[in-house]
XYZ file of C-alpha atoms in Angstrom:
759
model
C 62.270 21.164 -25.597
C 60.083 18.795 -21.509
C 60.594 18.468 -17.872
C 60.540 14.718 -17.574
C 62.248 11.964 -15.791
C 63.992 9.215 -17.735
C 61.981 6.426 -16.029
C 58.689 6.239 -14.083
C 60.219 6.598 -10.710
C 58.134 8.663 -8.289
C 60.967 9.823 -6.248
C 63.530 10.638 -8.895
C 61.011 12.910 -10.392
C 61.597 15.358 -7.669
C 65.009 15.868 -9.097
C 64.654 15.386 -12.712
C 61.431 17.145 -13.421
C 62.476 20.560 -12.716
C 66.014 20.484 -14.249
C 65.895 18.612 -17.468
C 63.775 20.417 -20.143
C 63.711 18.776 -23.538
C 65.882 21.118 -25.640
C 65.725 21.260 -29.388
C 68.924 19.991 -30.988
C 68.384 22.551 -33.687
C 70.090 25.208 -31.622
C 73.131 22.885 -31.121
C 73.249 22.387 -34.876
C 74.038 26.277 -35.042
C 71.316 26.537 -35.982
C 50.529 41.005 -18.789
C 47.616 38.900 -18.209
C 46.865 38.433 -14.354
C 43.248 37.123 -14.297
C 42.965 34.160 -11.985
C 39.790 32.843 -13.704
C 38.295 29.778 -11.850
C 37.703 26.660 -13.851
C 35.016 24.243 -12.971
C 36.517 21.428 -10.694
C 35.472 18.952 -13.331
C 37.621 20.538 -15.946
C 40.975 21.303 -13.902
C 41.493 20.428 -10.223
C 42.930 23.362 -8.396
C 46.314 23.020 -7.000
C 46.494 24.290 -3.427
C 49.292 24.652 -0.974
C 47.611 26.908 1.531
C 45.110 24.351 2.200
C 47.820 22.256 3.656
C 48.445 24.817 6.226
C 44.815 25.625 7.228
C 45.006 23.691 10.341
C 47.856 25.660 11.706
C 47.266 28.576 14.251
C 47.023 31.981 12.505
C 49.986 34.102 13.358
C 51.747 36.929 11.826
C 54.545 34.700 10.318
C 51.847 32.039 8.978
C 49.845 34.915 7.451
C 52.955 36.010 5.622
C 53.515 32.509 4.381
C 49.996 32.234 3.264
C 50.340 35.427 1.255
C 53.091 34.000 -0.624
C 52.003 33.385 -4.361
C 53.951 30.255 -4.451
C 51.590 28.798 -1.762
C 48.433 30.224 -2.947
C 45.372 28.329 -4.308
C 45.749 28.442 -7.975
C 44.531 26.880 -11.185
C 47.623 28.017 -12.924
C 50.905 29.210 -11.510
C 50.840 32.934 -10.755
C 53.789 33.600 -13.088
C 53.002 37.420 -13.275
C 53.589 38.017 -9.449
C 56.126 35.320 -8.439
C 59.596 37.010 -7.825
C 62.724 36.220 -5.965
C 61.522 37.404 -2.666
C 59.001 34.586 -2.647
C 61.427 31.730 -3.278
C 63.129 31.250 0.137
C 60.003 31.417 2.369
C 57.769 29.793 0.047
C 60.047 26.759 -0.477
C 61.019 26.463 3.093
C 57.391 26.370 4.055
C 56.522 23.708 1.413
C 59.601 21.550 2.291
C 58.676 21.720 5.943
C 55.144 20.535 5.203
C 56.269 17.867 2.664
C 58.834 16.544 5.220
C 55.944 16.026 7.781
C 53.992 14.363 5.011
C 56.933 12.006 4.262
C 57.399 11.137 7.924
C 53.720 10.348 8.293
C 53.822 8.343 5.112
C 56.633 6.216 6.274
C 54.844 5.412 9.450
C 51.625 4.285 7.746
C 52.928 2.914 4.480
C 51.564 -0.342 3.110
C 52.282 -2.179 -0.127
C 49.147 -0.951 -1.837
C 48.219 1.716 -4.375
C 46.080 3.829 -1.945
C 48.669 3.560 0.879
C 51.797 3.954 -1.076
C 51.740 5.367 -4.513
C 48.961 7.909 -4.125
C 50.233 9.686 -1.111
C 53.605 9.507 -2.542
C 52.614 11.118 -5.751
C 50.919 13.831 -3.755
C 54.195 14.743 -2.285
C 56.191 14.601 -5.368
C 53.648 16.563 -7.371
C 53.365 19.411 -4.867
C 57.141 19.828 -4.963
C 57.513 19.750 -8.745
C 54.750 22.208 -9.500
C 56.209 24.933 -7.138
C 59.884 24.148 -7.977
C 59.173 23.806 -11.616
C 57.495 27.305 -11.711
C 60.605 28.763 -10.008
C 62.961 27.197 -12.379
C 60.919 28.007 -15.400
C 61.011 31.663 -14.346
C 64.835 31.575 -14.088
C 64.943 30.193 -17.657
C 62.686 32.961 -19.171
C 63.000 35.854 -16.835
C 66.360 35.637 -15.200
C 67.587 38.035 -12.563
C 70.451 38.044 -10.120
C 68.118 38.121 -7.257
C 66.311 34.915 -8.508
C 69.687 33.202 -8.944
C 70.697 34.004 -5.454
C 67.407 32.764 -4.106
C 67.675 29.508 -5.946
C 71.238 29.047 -5.070
C 70.517 29.274 -1.404
C 67.426 27.039 -1.367
C 68.511 24.413 -3.812
C 70.635 22.311 -1.263
C 67.666 22.196 1.021
C 65.349 21.061 -1.831
C 67.903 18.473 -2.944
C 68.314 17.162 0.606
C 64.531 16.583 0.937
C 64.633 14.836 -2.559
C 67.453 12.574 -1.409
C 65.560 11.740 1.707
C 62.586 10.843 -0.368
C 64.766 8.763 -2.805
C 66.363 6.796 -0.002
C 63.351 6.108 2.131
C 63.730 2.401 3.220
C 60.038 2.112 4.204
C 58.966 3.192 0.889
C 61.420 1.148 -1.042
C 60.560 -2.049 0.898
C 56.725 -1.369 0.214
C 57.449 -1.145 -3.394
C 59.423 -4.545 -3.205
C 56.660 -6.105 -1.294
C 54.184 -4.923 -3.806
C 55.980 -6.594 -6.647
C 56.398 -9.783 -4.644
C 52.806 -9.881 -3.556
C 50.167 -12.165 -4.921
C 48.368 -9.261 -6.396
C 51.188 -8.288 -8.727
C 49.640 -9.836 -11.878
C 46.425 -7.992 -11.202
C 48.166 -4.601 -11.725
C 47.874 -2.871 -14.869
C 50.968 -2.512 -17.138
C 51.268 1.197 -16.233
C 51.273 0.349 -12.540
C 53.732 -2.415 -12.940
C 56.022 0.081 -14.850
C 55.758 2.540 -11.864
C 56.596 -0.102 -9.311
C 59.489 -1.570 -11.244
C 60.938 1.844 -12.152
C 60.572 3.153 -8.621
C 62.528 0.106 -7.330
C 65.285 0.612 -9.869
C 65.581 4.284 -9.249
C 65.799 3.876 -5.551
C 68.820 1.748 -6.215
C 70.254 4.258 -8.630
C 69.653 7.079 -6.082
C 71.982 5.130 -3.497
C 69.396 3.474 -1.279
C 71.440 0.197 -1.156
C 74.754 1.915 -0.318
C 76.272 1.767 3.109
C 76.129 4.836 5.390
C 79.587 6.259 4.472
C 79.145 5.658 0.848
C 75.421 7.130 0.861
C 76.810 10.256 2.479
C 79.374 10.574 -0.174
C 76.764 9.979 -2.915
C 74.523 12.682 -1.343
C 77.468 15.135 -1.449
C 78.057 14.314 -5.072
C 74.431 15.000 -5.867
C 74.434 18.442 -4.159
C 77.630 19.401 -5.867
C 76.594 18.253 -9.239
C 73.426 20.402 -8.953
C 75.558 23.552 -8.026
C 77.852 22.843 -10.933
C 75.105 22.249 -13.439
C 73.515 25.495 -12.245
C 76.734 27.449 -12.505
C 77.345 26.179 -15.954
C 74.100 27.246 -17.427
C 74.549 30.614 -15.784
C 77.967 31.124 -17.133
C 76.856 30.342 -20.795
C 73.945 32.840 -20.451
C 76.211 35.624 -18.854
C 78.999 35.011 -21.571
C 76.368 35.211 -24.298
C 75.005 38.505 -22.868
C 78.498 39.806 -22.325
C 79.530 39.972 -26.045
C 78.218 43.062 -27.918
C 79.603 44.558 -31.052
C 78.438 47.747 -32.136
C 78.876 48.621 -35.762
C 78.418 52.093 -37.376
C 79.767 51.462 -40.794
C 77.165 49.747 -42.906
C 79.738 48.409 -45.326
C 80.994 46.136 -42.596
C 77.773 44.178 -42.491
C 77.021 44.290 -46.177
C 74.969 41.096 -47.096
C 72.745 41.049 -44.019
C 69.109 40.958 -45.003
C 66.701 43.513 -44.010
C 65.249 41.619 -41.162
C 68.628 41.127 -39.537
C 69.475 44.710 -40.028
C 66.149 45.689 -38.286
C 66.899 43.347 -35.397
C 70.514 44.538 -35.048
C 69.159 48.218 -34.905
C 66.422 47.081 -32.444
C 69.069 45.608 -30.124
C 71.151 48.842 -30.467
C 68.206 50.862 -29.466
C 67.607 48.587 -26.416
C 71.265 49.270 -25.404
C 70.873 53.087 -25.278
C 71.352 54.089 -29.115
C 67.837 55.601 -29.324
C 68.221 56.781 -32.920
C 69.319 53.466 -34.362
C 67.609 52.353 -37.536
C 67.701 49.404 -39.847
C 68.935 51.793 -42.746
C 71.388 54.182 -40.960
C 72.300 52.117 -37.853
C 74.221 51.881 -35.635
C 73.738 47.962 -35.519
C 74.516 45.669 -32.701
C 75.556 42.090 -33.065
C 75.341 39.632 -30.270
C 75.899 35.909 -29.689
C 72.166 35.304 -29.255
C 70.877 32.846 -31.929
C 69.003 35.108 -34.432
C 71.856 37.731 -34.340
C 74.729 35.208 -34.584
C 73.189 33.190 -37.399
C 72.392 36.346 -39.507
C 76.081 37.110 -39.587
C 77.459 33.651 -40.011
C 75.161 32.963 -42.869
C 74.942 36.331 -44.568
C 77.818 38.713 -43.816
C 80.157 39.277 -46.744
C 82.732 40.596 -44.356
C 84.872 37.524 -43.705
C 86.746 39.177 -40.856
C 83.427 39.913 -39.169
C 82.308 36.321 -39.581
C 85.604 34.992 -38.143
C 85.341 37.322 -35.132
C 81.848 36.325 -34.435
C 82.464 32.664 -34.872
C 85.583 32.639 -32.687
C 83.562 34.530 -29.924
C 80.896 31.974 -30.151
C 83.007 28.840 -29.901
C 84.923 30.288 -27.055
C 81.856 31.380 -24.899
C 82.377 30.764 -21.276
C 85.853 29.698 -21.572
C 87.917 32.404 -19.909
C 87.856 34.695 -16.767
C 85.169 34.368 -14.081
C 82.869 32.713 -16.592
C 85.287 29.885 -17.589
C 83.481 26.513 -17.650
C 86.486 24.409 -18.236
C 86.929 23.644 -14.544
C 83.219 23.211 -14.038
C 83.279 20.478 -16.722
C 86.211 18.609 -15.261
C 84.551 18.612 -11.854
C 81.107 17.465 -13.400
C 82.769 14.553 -15.198
C 84.956 13.604 -12.175
C 81.701 13.586 -9.969
C 79.644 11.646 -12.486
C 82.177 9.031 -12.741
C 82.597 8.730 -9.022
C 78.833 8.445 -8.715
C 78.717 5.712 -11.236
C 81.407 3.689 -9.533
C 79.724 4.019 -6.083
C 76.663 2.319 -7.734
C 78.671 -0.435 -9.295
C 79.014 0.788 -12.866
C 82.256 1.075 -14.792
C 81.457 4.596 -16.120
C 78.677 7.237 -16.178
C 77.376 6.225 -19.538
C 76.447 2.849 -18.176
C 74.578 4.353 -15.299
C 72.875 6.691 -17.704
C 71.780 3.731 -20.039
C 70.255 1.842 -17.032
C 67.230 3.826 -17.552
C 67.176 3.978 -21.427
C 66.130 1.817 -24.368
C 69.758 1.511 -25.477
C 73.000 0.113 -24.154
C 76.430 1.923 -24.588
C 77.262 -0.783 -27.124
C 74.094 -0.367 -29.069
C 74.214 3.409 -29.043
C 77.870 3.371 -30.317
C 76.831 0.744 -33.038
C 74.046 3.055 -34.341
C 76.292 6.172 -34.215
C 78.967 4.481 -36.228
C 76.546 3.008 -38.628
C 75.151 6.502 -39.432
C 78.644 7.966 -39.373
C 79.696 5.614 -42.008
C 76.624 6.239 -44.068
C 77.234 10.044 -43.765
C 80.926 10.351 -44.349
C 81.172 9.896 -48.176
C 78.206 12.208 -48.590
C 79.759 14.962 -46.457
C 83.044 14.644 -48.484
C 81.001 15.199 -51.571
C 79.323 18.184 -49.886
C 82.604 19.747 -49.231
C 83.932 19.153 -52.760
C 80.832 20.573 -54.269
C 81.136 23.757 -51.845
C 84.707 24.262 -52.721
C 84.024 24.039 -56.484
C 81.227 26.550 -56.024
C 83.543 28.952 -54.186
C 85.929 28.710 -56.986
C 83.387 29.488 -59.387
C 82.687 32.601 -57.478
C 86.393 33.561 -57.304
C 86.305 33.259 -53.544
C 90.100 33.682 -52.229
C 89.413 31.198 -49.515
C 87.969 28.535 -51.951
C 90.866 26.071 -51.384
C 91.189 26.718 -47.614
C 87.649 27.105 -46.363
C 87.459 27.837 -42.563
C 84.583 27.219 -40.137
C 83.418 30.757 -40.569
C 82.998 30.285 -44.222
C 80.981 27.117 -44.311
C 77.547 28.546 -43.442
C 78.031 31.743 -45.553
C 79.089 29.795 -48.743
C 76.515 26.980 -48.050
C 73.687 29.612 -48.174
C 75.105 31.035 -51.406
C 75.246 27.515 -52.915
C 71.695 26.805 -51.835
C 70.536 30.026 -53.281
C 72.348 29.207 -56.602
C 71.300 25.522 -56.765
C 67.874 25.799 -55.832
C 67.063 29.380 -56.240
C 66.005 29.629 -52.577
C 66.961 32.396 -50.341
C 66.112 31.670 -46.637
C 65.692 35.406 -45.945
C 63.405 35.831 -48.985
C 61.061 33.250 -47.675
C 60.670 34.898 -44.264
C 57.648 37.113 -45.597
C 55.847 33.781 -46.337
C 56.173 32.428 -42.709
C 54.691 34.848 -40.296
C 54.235 33.511 -36.782
C 50.393 33.857 -36.849
C 49.904 32.047 -40.172
C 52.424 29.386 -38.926
C 50.518 28.754 -35.773
C 47.150 28.581 -37.699
C 48.545 26.057 -40.044
C 50.021 23.887 -37.480
C 46.742 23.943 -35.419
C 44.854 22.862 -38.554
C 47.133 20.082 -39.103
C 46.703 18.621 -35.704
C 42.829 19.047 -35.941
C 43.030 16.936 -39.034
C 45.468 14.291 -37.744
C 44.314 13.989 -34.133
C 40.784 15.510 -34.070
C 41.541 18.348 -31.601
C 40.989 22.037 -31.537
C 43.490 24.434 -30.431
C 41.773 27.708 -29.250
C 43.343 30.983 -27.965
C 42.765 31.281 -24.219
C 44.644 34.496 -23.422
C 43.759 35.967 -20.042
C 42.795 32.628 -18.452
C 46.236 32.097 -17.053
C 48.949 34.518 -15.670
C 51.907 34.937 -17.858
C 55.431 35.984 -17.271
C 55.862 38.355 -20.341
C 53.240 40.163 -22.561
C 54.470 38.365 -25.549
C 53.362 34.980 -24.029
C 50.288 33.368 -25.520
C 47.989 30.833 -23.704
C 45.894 28.181 -25.440
C 43.387 25.607 -24.738
C 43.134 22.176 -26.582
C 39.623 20.730 -26.946
C 38.410 17.300 -28.020
C 35.831 16.600 -30.583
C 33.016 17.294 -28.196
C 34.313 20.787 -27.343
C 35.587 19.711 -23.879
C 39.000 21.054 -22.688
C 41.599 18.393 -22.454
C 44.848 20.289 -21.977
C 46.321 23.844 -22.054
C 49.776 25.321 -22.901
C 51.721 28.406 -22.828
C 53.878 29.645 -25.907
C 56.766 32.066 -25.427
C 58.187 32.494 -29.074
C 60.715 35.422 -29.067
C 64.314 35.900 -28.163
C 64.923 38.076 -24.992
C 68.868 37.782 -24.611
C 68.977 40.009 -21.497
C 66.832 37.522 -19.404
C 66.032 34.422 -21.240
C 68.300 31.471 -21.984
C 68.848 30.397 -25.590
C 67.417 27.444 -27.512
C 64.094 25.957 -27.651
C 62.246 23.604 -25.147
C 59.039 22.258 -23.940
C 58.241 21.825 -20.219
C 55.607 20.556 -17.941
C 53.554 22.658 -15.618
C 50.876 20.117 -14.617
C 50.723 16.431 -15.514
C 47.414 14.627 -16.058
C 46.503 12.543 -13.125
C 43.507 11.227 -11.227
C 45.142 11.594 -7.836
C 44.196 15.269 -7.510
C 40.547 14.361 -8.481
C 38.145 14.571 -5.536
C 35.854 11.791 -7.061
C 38.599 9.687 -8.643
C 36.391 9.882 -12.020
C 37.673 13.064 -13.343
C 41.247 14.126 -13.860
C 43.574 17.049 -13.395
C 44.259 18.134 -17.004
C 47.828 18.400 -18.265
C 49.330 21.884 -18.753
C 52.717 22.630 -20.723
C 54.873 25.432 -21.829
C 56.566 25.779 -25.126
C 59.490 28.162 -25.377
C 61.382 29.284 -28.514
C 63.812 31.925 -29.401
C 63.053 33.240 -32.728
C 63.309 36.778 -34.082
C 60.769 39.165 -32.540
C 58.472 41.427 -34.360
C 60.391 44.353 -35.904
C 58.538 47.583 -36.248
C 55.065 47.008 -37.374
C 55.922 43.671 -38.978
C 54.968 40.410 -37.297
C 57.498 37.812 -36.351
C 58.804 36.638 -39.794
C 60.344 33.153 -39.567
C 63.075 31.218 -41.338
C 62.120 27.821 -42.351
C 64.289 26.411 -39.779
C 62.316 28.391 -37.118
C 59.075 26.898 -38.533
C 60.593 23.418 -38.060
C 61.611 24.199 -34.571
C 58.058 25.239 -33.591
C 56.646 22.054 -35.140
C 59.272 20.137 -33.267
C 58.547 21.511 -29.806
C 54.786 21.195 -30.385
C 55.439 17.425 -30.971
C 56.792 17.323 -27.398
C 53.843 19.230 -26.087
C 51.282 17.033 -27.901
C 52.748 13.965 -26.248
C 52.362 15.603 -22.845
C 48.787 16.990 -23.582
C 47.042 14.258 -25.566
C 47.863 11.514 -23.040
C 44.980 9.306 -21.939
C 47.056 7.820 -19.077
C 45.449 8.585 -15.679
C 48.425 7.294 -13.674
C 50.045 10.564 -13.078
C 53.607 9.298 -12.704
C 53.603 7.780 -16.256
C 51.160 10.340 -17.898
C 52.280 12.190 -20.957
C 55.944 12.620 -21.250
C 56.520 11.267 -17.644
C 58.157 7.822 -17.442
C 59.095 7.564 -21.085
C 62.775 6.352 -21.714
C 64.918 9.324 -22.517
C 66.046 8.021 -25.855
C 62.468 7.721 -27.030
C 61.042 11.173 -25.952
C 62.267 12.882 -29.192
C 59.919 10.748 -31.431
C 56.879 12.856 -31.514
C 58.960 16.029 -31.809
C 61.028 14.931 -34.794
C 57.948 13.144 -36.279
C 56.074 16.588 -36.410
C 58.988 18.221 -38.284
C 58.142 15.995 -41.168
C 54.892 17.865 -41.762
C 56.737 21.059 -42.716
C 57.223 19.518 -46.069
C 53.757 18.078 -46.575
C 52.111 20.180 -49.427
C 48.670 20.745 -47.815
C 50.394 21.662 -44.484
C 52.922 23.995 -45.972
C 50.388 25.783 -48.121
C 48.233 26.484 -45.075
C 51.168 28.210 -43.277
C 53.203 29.795 -46.249
C 51.194 32.800 -46.911
C 52.686 36.252 -47.559
C 52.147 38.293 -44.516
C 51.049 41.354 -46.584
C 49.388 40.105 -49.786
C 48.052 36.707 -48.432
C 49.689 35.069 -51.486
C 50.603 31.389 -51.051
C 54.087 30.184 -51.518
C 54.574 29.364 -55.323
C 54.642 25.685 -56.019
C 57.927 25.797 -57.737
C 59.474 27.098 -54.486
C 57.773 24.292 -52.670
C 59.405 21.784 -54.987
C 62.642 23.418 -54.564
C 62.292 23.146 -50.702
C 61.653 19.429 -51.139
C 64.678 18.870 -53.162
C 66.803 21.128 -50.986
C 65.817 19.008 -47.930
C 68.647 16.680 -48.445
C 71.002 19.582 -49.154
C 74.326 18.868 -47.394
C 72.557 15.973 -45.428
C 75.776 14.241 -44.918
C 77.317 17.308 -43.282
C 74.288 17.900 -41.144
C 74.267 14.317 -40.028
C 77.918 14.287 -39.062
C 77.498 17.463 -37.041
C 74.930 15.720 -34.836
C 77.000 12.569 -34.692
C 80.018 14.526 -33.558
C 77.998 15.931 -30.591
C 76.638 12.367 -29.734
C 79.947 10.716 -30.116
C 81.856 13.354 -28.000
C 79.242 12.931 -25.266
C 79.601 9.217 -25.029
C 83.358 9.448 -25.167
C 83.291 11.876 -22.248
C 80.993 9.668 -20.190
C 82.493 6.315 -20.966
C 86.347 6.445 -21.855
C 87.534 9.888 -20.697
C 89.585 9.657 -17.392
C 89.266 12.961 -15.535
C 92.851 13.955 -14.528
C 94.271 11.569 -17.103
C 96.788 12.195 -20.046
C 93.810 13.541 -22.193
C 92.025 16.836 -21.591
C 88.402 17.402 -22.509
C 89.560 19.355 -25.381
C 91.905 16.595 -26.624
C 88.916 14.322 -26.592
C 86.987 16.997 -28.641
C 89.834 17.147 -31.202
C 90.184 13.388 -31.461
C 86.413 12.882 -31.935
C 86.629 15.676 -34.485
C 88.941 13.930 -36.609
C 86.317 11.180 -37.193
C 83.176 13.467 -37.643
C 84.514 16.837 -39.026
C 85.999 17.408 -42.419
C 87.411 20.582 -40.948
C 88.925 19.675 -37.548
C 88.003 22.018 -34.601
C 90.141 25.120 -34.117
C 92.840 24.421 -31.565
C 91.306 27.121 -29.448
C 87.732 25.810 -29.871
C 85.947 25.624 -26.567
C 82.496 24.556 -27.780
C 82.311 22.256 -24.834
C 82.126 25.213 -22.518
C 78.676 26.026 -23.995
C 77.446 22.358 -24.482
C 74.414 22.957 -22.111
C 72.615 19.912 -23.333
C 75.070 17.542 -21.463
C 76.383 19.800 -18.654
C 73.306 21.768 -17.704
C 70.491 19.669 -19.140
C 69.169 16.155 -19.209
C 71.305 14.710 -22.124
C 74.490 13.593 -20.248
C 75.404 10.241 -21.981
C 72.183 10.775 -23.927
C 72.723 13.007 -26.851
C 72.600 10.036 -29.043
C 68.809 10.089 -28.234
C 68.331 12.410 -31.073
C 69.508 9.934 -33.516
C 68.025 6.961 -31.747
C 64.627 8.538 -31.716
C 65.000 9.911 -35.261
C 65.091 6.304 -36.449
C 61.778 5.872 -34.558
C 60.208 9.199 -35.861
C 61.144 8.581 -39.583
C 59.769 5.084 -39.431
C 56.666 6.502 -37.822
C 56.160 9.030 -40.525
C 56.681 6.421 -43.183
C 53.348 5.022 -41.924
C 51.726 8.124 -43.157
C 53.591 7.969 -46.523
C 52.465 4.393 -46.954
C 48.914 5.579 -46.214
C 49.134 8.150 -48.751
C 49.990 11.729 -47.999
C 47.351 13.074 -50.298
C 44.633 10.840 -48.894
C 43.041 12.735 -46.058
C 40.865 9.829 -44.798
C 43.884 7.626 -44.724
C 45.911 10.160 -43.032
C 43.098 10.659 -40.284
C 42.826 6.982 -39.696
C 46.620 6.731 -39.311
C 46.753 9.879 -37.210
C 44.051 8.547 -34.855
C 46.167 5.362 -34.424
C 49.295 7.462 -33.715
C 47.362 9.579 -31.222
C 46.053 6.506 -29.529
C 49.457 4.755 -29.123
C 52.448 7.155 -29.259
C 50.709 10.290 -27.969
C 48.200 8.556 -25.650
C 50.061 5.872 -23.696
C 52.744 7.945 -22.144
C 55.329 6.191 -19.991
C 52.654 3.431 -19.105
C 54.167 0.997 -21.552
C 57.585 0.265 -22.923
C 58.306 2.433 -25.913
C 59.386 -0.315 -28.185
C 55.978 -2.135 -27.530
C 54.258 1.350 -28.187
C 55.965 1.652 -31.376
C 55.083 -1.967 -32.428
C 51.546 -1.360 -31.531
C 51.478 1.755 -33.853
C 53.660 0.470 -36.633
C 52.926 -3.229 -36.562
C 56.647 -4.284 -36.551
C 60.001 -3.117 -34.934
C 61.577 0.133 -36.145
C 63.944 0.163 -39.219
C 66.663 2.691 -39.946
C 65.768 2.592 -43.735
C 63.248 5.443 -43.714
C 65.628 7.650 -42.009
C 68.322 6.969 -44.413
C 65.884 7.468 -47.154
C 64.605 10.741 -45.923
C 68.228 12.016 -45.573
C 69.192 10.979 -48.993
C 71.720 8.740 -47.650
C 70.437 5.207 -48.397
C 72.564 4.754 -51.465
C 75.813 5.399 -49.503
C 75.275 2.470 -46.990
C 77.458 -0.542 -47.339
């Protein structure tokens, strides 16, 4: 899901690059290697902080500082040895050094690339690498001690970031650069960096008067605290719920994989003799466990209990996020008004492709195209329930929909998602994915375990090589759920960005490095991780994000890869990659039985194709509900007014849900995308980018999905535009360069089987 900024601003990257991973929407749909192997400098420039302190006198304190792994000379972050005790001293030493660097830059700054942008990028990058490593560990290996250290140091880090954002000498130098006679000689990428930096300085309060700027800075500090608290409350509330089951009849219907996972969880909680056959079994609100109950448990009371627990997470007691949300929305509105905007949505759109009106127009168009299809979905589901003599047929509740939808899918298409798991083992899926990108983009993905330190023994490390065999990027892959320490969802994040600034000779570059995180079911017993088809799609989705970061050819670090791309365009490559899960050759390369090696039968493949649009109207409405609710809260909702946040949720639900939310539904208290992530007034981006991604994939359909040569030609073009240009060019121009025209929503509606319902 990626650590990116919404625009190419140098200074705003200090804040956004470490707090806004690109998170897969799939999970909102309810759905020790320690070798420090040294690479040749020509392959990957070593990142060193200790070198910056080498001219200081050696003393006991400085020696301690230099021993801090956050400040060591490393090719890759030492994830295996960083712990909470390193955060406070390491960050304070780094912030002190960077503050001195900033002071020196402000004294010597000139409106030129070498005297302004390059030294500024060095400051920003040093901070983003270290702070990014710390926050990444918090997401995948959370501890109370790490939380406490981050909570203490975060205000100091934000204070430095604001000082950087609001530097008048730097701001004036950027303006002078744009107004100079050399402006037209700059490349498009450099122009984007300058223009975005000027805009983001304004959006960071540089033009405010002293009192207003002080208020703005207080808001920024408080918003960071609240966002952190929101995410921690969700994680803690998710971990807090545990239901131990000793009677197997209570979990009748759960597939063997789910029973194995439930027994494995019970074992980890002290029930040493738990087995999949005899139990006991433990159910949690972590994704794989929750979904297995909601989709497969015949026990309606159990489904109801688990559903109600899920939609009321973090809504009571010490973990209640209600007041946190109210404060976040109040402060975001105040921030927007300080900057001259009517609401936060307008402020958010200032750095996106869309406007509030355009986003609302798209959402309503898609809603009207989806509504009748969703009504038909519901009628078909009710009729099926009646045919099965289900007592709840005429009064289906939220906890019934997923269960009966799975039964209908099984009946209608003779596809049982659990029965397909043996065909989708993680090793085979990854092999097939890597074969696909080799064909499309002429790259090789090879294991590189042991080259970089990792944070958990399950984490894999890979190198991507070009057609000559030269490394061009690296990535970590952390696939499995660890509910005791790892937050839910799926995301992609940046470790290093491609840049020539950290090259000694200015001819080579530092190679990009990413991490890709999922939360799928771990291996159970001697079986590999066996995936649902949805989990397969999630892996392809996140790898799409990673490819855009890793295959960039942009050498300007501030707009390389995922950096500098407007937020509502970043989902294009991720959603594009999902389409290949339905491509015959690709699916046949990944869908092989983990025991027999037998390929997925062709008749099942055909059923998967037909079932792709199963309940498409309903699924579309669900995403539209999230997007519409997000925009309502950030454009029309008045904090402290007559409506509560839950009133808004209910009102939006009337237009986007056939079954209104429960009165006690507190889904918002777990809506991390907009309250603890980067999607505030931006969740619509999933649908906005879905239009782009569907149209992009239609270029491959036009070329011929069975024509390898045509696919390669189109794939190379996609790589050289969408994946290569990064944020150095306007995303609409990039799309047109690839597609030859502006995007059309028709392919999206066609792919979803909704084209015939448009008016």
